[in-house]
XYZ file of N, CA and C in Angstrom:
378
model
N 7.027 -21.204 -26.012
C 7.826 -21.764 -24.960
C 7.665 -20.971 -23.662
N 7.182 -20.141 -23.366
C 6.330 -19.309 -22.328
C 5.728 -20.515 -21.309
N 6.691 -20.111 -20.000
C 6.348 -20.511 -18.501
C 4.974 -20.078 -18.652
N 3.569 -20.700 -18.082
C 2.808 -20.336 -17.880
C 2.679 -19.623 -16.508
N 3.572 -20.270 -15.699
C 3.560 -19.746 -14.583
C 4.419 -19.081 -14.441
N 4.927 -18.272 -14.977
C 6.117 -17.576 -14.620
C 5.489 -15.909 -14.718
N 5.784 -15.358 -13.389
C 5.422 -14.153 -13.487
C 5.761 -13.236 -14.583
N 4.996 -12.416 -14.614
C 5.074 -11.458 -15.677
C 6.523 -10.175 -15.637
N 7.046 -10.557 -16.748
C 8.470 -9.447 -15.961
C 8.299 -7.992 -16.481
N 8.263 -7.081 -15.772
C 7.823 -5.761 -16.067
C 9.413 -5.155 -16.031
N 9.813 -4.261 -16.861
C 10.810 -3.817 -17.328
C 10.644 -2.235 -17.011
N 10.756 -1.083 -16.022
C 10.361 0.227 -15.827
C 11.617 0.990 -16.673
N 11.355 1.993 -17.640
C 12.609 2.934 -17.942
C 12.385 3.758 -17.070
N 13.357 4.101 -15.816
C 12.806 5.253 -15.010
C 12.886 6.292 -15.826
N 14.149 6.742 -16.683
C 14.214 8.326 -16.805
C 12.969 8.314 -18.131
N 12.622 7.372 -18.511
C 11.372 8.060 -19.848
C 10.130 8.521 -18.770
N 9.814 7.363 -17.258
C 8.826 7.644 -16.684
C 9.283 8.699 -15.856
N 9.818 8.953 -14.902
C 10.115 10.014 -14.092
C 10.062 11.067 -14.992
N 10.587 10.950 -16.600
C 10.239 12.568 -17.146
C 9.224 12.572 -17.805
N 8.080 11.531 -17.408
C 6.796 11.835 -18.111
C 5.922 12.581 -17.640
N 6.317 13.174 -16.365
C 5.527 14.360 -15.528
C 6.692 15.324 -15.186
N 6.136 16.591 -15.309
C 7.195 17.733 -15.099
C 6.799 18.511 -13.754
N 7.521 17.521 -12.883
C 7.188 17.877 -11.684
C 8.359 18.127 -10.500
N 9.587 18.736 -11.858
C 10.938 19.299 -10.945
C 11.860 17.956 -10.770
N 11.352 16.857 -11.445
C 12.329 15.714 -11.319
C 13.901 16.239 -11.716
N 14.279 17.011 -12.541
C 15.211 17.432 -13.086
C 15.913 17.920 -11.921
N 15.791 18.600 -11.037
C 15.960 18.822 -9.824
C 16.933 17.867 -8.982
N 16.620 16.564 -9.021
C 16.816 15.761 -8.340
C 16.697 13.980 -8.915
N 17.347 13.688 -9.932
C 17.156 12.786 -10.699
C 17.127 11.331 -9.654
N 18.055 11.257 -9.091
C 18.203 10.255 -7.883
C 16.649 10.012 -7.052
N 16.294 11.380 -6.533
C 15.549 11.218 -5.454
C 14.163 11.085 -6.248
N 14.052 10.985 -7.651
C 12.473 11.000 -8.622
C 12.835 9.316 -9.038
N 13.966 9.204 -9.041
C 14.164 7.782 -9.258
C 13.380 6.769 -8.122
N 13.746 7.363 -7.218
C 13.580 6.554 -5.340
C 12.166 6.452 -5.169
N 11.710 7.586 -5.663
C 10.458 7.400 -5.882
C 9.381 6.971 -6.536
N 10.161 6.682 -7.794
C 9.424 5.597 -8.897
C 9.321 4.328 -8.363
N 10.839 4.285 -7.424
C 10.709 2.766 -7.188
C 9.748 2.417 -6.159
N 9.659 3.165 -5.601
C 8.722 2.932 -3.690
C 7.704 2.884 -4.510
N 6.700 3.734 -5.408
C 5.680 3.823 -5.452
C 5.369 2.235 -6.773
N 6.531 1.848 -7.122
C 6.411 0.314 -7.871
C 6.308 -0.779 -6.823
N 7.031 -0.651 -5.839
C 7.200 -1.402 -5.065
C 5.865 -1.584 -4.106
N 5.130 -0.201 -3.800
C 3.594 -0.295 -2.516
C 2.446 -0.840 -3.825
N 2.614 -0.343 -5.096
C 1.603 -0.087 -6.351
C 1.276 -1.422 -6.896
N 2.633 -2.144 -7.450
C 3.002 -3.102 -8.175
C 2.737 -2.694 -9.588
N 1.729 -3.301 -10.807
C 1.491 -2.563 -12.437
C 0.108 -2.467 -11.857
N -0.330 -1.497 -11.863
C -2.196 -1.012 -11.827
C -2.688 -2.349 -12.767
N -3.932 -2.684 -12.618
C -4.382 -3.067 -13.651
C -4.083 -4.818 -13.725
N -2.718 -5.217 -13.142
C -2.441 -6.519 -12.972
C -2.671 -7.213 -11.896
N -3.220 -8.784 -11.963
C -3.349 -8.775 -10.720
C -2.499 -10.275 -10.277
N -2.091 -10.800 -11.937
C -0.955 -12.025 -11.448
C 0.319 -11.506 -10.652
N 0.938 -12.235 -10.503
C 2.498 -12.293 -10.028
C 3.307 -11.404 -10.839
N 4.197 -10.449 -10.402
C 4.765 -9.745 -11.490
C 6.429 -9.721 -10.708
N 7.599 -9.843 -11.738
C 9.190 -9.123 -11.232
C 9.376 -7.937 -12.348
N 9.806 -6.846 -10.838
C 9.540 -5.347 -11.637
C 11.415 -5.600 -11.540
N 11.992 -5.127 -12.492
C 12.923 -4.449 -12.752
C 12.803 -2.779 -13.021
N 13.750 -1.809 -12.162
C 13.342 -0.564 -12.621
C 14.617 -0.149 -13.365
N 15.196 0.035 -14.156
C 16.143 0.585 -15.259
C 16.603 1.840 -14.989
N 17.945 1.944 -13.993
C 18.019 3.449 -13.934
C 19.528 3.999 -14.729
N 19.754 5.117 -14.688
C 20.907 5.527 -15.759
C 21.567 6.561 -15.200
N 22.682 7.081 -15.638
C 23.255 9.019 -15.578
C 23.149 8.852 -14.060
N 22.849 9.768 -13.746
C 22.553 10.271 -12.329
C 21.623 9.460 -11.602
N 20.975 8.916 -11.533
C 20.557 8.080 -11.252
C 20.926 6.541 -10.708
N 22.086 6.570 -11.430
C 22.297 5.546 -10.865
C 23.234 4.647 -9.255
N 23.022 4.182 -8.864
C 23.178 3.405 -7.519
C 22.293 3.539 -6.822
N 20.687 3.755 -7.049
C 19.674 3.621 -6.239
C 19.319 2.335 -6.418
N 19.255 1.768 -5.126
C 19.181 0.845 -4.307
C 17.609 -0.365 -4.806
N 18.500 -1.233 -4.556
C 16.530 -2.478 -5.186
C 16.373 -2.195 -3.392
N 14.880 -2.693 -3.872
C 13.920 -2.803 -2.394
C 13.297 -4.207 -3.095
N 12.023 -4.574 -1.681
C 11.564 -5.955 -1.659
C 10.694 -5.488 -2.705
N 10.292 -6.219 -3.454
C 9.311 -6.157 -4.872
C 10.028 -5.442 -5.941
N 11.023 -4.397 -6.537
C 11.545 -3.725 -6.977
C 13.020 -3.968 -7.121
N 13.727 -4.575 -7.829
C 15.013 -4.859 -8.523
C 15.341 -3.334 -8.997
N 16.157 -2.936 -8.878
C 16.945 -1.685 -9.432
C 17.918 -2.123 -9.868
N 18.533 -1.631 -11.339
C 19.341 -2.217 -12.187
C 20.466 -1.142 -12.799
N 21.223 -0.614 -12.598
C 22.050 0.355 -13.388
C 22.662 -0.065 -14.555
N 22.013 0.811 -15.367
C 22.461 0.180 -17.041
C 23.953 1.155 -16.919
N 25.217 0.053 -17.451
C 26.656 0.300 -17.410
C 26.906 1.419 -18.305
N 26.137 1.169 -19.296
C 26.094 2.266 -20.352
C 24.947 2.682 -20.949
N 24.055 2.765 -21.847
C 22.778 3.145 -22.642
C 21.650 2.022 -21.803
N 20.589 3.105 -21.011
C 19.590 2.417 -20.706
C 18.900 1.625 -21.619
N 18.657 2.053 -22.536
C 18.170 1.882 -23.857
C 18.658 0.090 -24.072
N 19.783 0.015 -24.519
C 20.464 -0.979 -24.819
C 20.559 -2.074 -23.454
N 20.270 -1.801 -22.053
C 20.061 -2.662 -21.272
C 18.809 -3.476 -21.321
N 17.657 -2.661 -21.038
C 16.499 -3.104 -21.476
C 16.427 -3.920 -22.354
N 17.144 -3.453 -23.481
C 16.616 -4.141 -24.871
C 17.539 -6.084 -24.392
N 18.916 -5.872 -23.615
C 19.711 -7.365 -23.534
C 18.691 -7.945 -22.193
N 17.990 -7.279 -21.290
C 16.917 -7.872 -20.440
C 15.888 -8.562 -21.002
N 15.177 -7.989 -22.069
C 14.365 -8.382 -22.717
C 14.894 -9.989 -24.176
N 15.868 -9.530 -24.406
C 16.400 -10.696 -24.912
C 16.584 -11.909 -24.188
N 16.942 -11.946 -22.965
C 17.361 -13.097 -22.419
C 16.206 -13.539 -21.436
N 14.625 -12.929 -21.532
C 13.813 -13.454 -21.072
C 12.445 -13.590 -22.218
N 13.578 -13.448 -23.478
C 11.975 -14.195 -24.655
C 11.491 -14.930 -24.599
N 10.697 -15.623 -24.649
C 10.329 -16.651 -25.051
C 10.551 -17.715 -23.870
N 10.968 -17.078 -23.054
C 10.749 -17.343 -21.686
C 9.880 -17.507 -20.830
N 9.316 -16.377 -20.727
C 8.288 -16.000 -19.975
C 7.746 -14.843 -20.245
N 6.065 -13.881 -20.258
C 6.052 -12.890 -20.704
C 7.073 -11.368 -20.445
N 6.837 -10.466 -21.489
C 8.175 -9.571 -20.769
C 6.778 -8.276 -20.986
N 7.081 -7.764 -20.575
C 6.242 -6.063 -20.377
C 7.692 -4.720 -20.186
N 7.540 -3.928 -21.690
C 8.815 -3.108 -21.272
C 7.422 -1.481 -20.737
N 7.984 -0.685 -19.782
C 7.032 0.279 -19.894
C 7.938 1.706 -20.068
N 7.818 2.656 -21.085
C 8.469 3.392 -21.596
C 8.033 4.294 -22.543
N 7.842 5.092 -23.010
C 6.803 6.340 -24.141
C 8.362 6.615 -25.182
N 9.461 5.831 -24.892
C 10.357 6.280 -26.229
C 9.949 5.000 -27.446
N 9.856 6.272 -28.639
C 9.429 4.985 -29.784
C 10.434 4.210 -30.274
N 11.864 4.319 -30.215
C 12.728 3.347 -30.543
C 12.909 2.234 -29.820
N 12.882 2.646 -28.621
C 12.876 1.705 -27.485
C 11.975 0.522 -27.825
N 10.556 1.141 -27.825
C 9.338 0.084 -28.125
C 9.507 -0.577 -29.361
N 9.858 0.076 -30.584
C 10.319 -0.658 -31.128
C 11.189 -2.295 -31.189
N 12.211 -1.378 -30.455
C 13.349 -2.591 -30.300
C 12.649 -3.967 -29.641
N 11.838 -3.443 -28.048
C 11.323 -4.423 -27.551
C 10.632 -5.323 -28.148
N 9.311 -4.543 -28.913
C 8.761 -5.053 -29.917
C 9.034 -6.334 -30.673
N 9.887 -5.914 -31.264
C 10.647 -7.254 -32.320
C 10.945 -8.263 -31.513
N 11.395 -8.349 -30.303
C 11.814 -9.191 -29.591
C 10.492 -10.250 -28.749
N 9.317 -9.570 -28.992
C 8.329 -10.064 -28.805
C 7.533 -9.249 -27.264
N 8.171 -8.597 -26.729
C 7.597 -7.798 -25.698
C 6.372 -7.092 -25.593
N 5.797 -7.024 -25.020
C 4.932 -6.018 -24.549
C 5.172 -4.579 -24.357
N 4.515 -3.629 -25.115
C 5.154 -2.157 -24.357
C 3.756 -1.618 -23.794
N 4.031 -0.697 -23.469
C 2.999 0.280 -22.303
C 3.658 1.819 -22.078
N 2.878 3.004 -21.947
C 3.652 3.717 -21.595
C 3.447 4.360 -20.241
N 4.072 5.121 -19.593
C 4.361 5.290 -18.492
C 2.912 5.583 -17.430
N 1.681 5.823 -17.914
C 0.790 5.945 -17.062
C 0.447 4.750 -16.874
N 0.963 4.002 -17.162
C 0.757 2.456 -16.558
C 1.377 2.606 -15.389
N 2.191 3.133 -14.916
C 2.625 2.977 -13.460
C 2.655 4.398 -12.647
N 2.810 5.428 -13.440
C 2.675 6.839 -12.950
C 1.090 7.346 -13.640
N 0.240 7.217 -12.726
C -0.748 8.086 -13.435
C -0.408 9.484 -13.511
N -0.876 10.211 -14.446
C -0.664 11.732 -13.806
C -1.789 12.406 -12.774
């Protein structure tokens, strides 16, 4: 039941990607966030070249950073984890979903639901 045309929805966990390089993000969780998103937002997913809606998933400290044009920012109310996973539910079978994230439960969860996973050098090279 997949829109053919329906862009590809990319799902970002910031805090799995922002802590997939140890580059003092800890420092400043907000401002590594801001920056996941800008560089989703100029980047889009490497590698893709259809239509894509990025959601970026932020949490803890992180959260109330701001969506920009290309980049939805989403504050999960409680467990990032568990947002993702009700995002990904309510766009099954919908349209494709892409979660990008290096936690294995996570992928899991997505998994079953029929998602796509990837992990974070899909959008952060190192």
């Amino acid at each position: 039941m997949d829109d053919d045309n329906a862009p590809l929805f990319v799902i970002v966990d910031a805090a799995n990607v922002v802590g997939s390089v140890p580059d003092g993000w800890w420092r400043d969780r907000r401002g590594a966030a801001e920056r996941l998103r800008d560089r989703l937002a100029a980047d889009g997913v490497p590698g893709h070249t259809g239509p894509v809606e990025i959601v970026l998933v932020v949490e803890g400290a992180a959260r109330g950073v701001e969506s920009v044009e290309g980049v939805r920012v989403e504050s999960a109310p409680g467990s990032g984890d568990d947002h993702m996973v009700a995002l990904v539910e309510r766009a099954a079978g919908h349209r494709p979903v892409l979660v990008v994230t290096a936690d294995r439960e996570l992928r899991r969860r997505v998994a079953e639901l029929g998602a796509e996973v990837a992990g974070p050098r899909t959008v952060r090279p190192r």
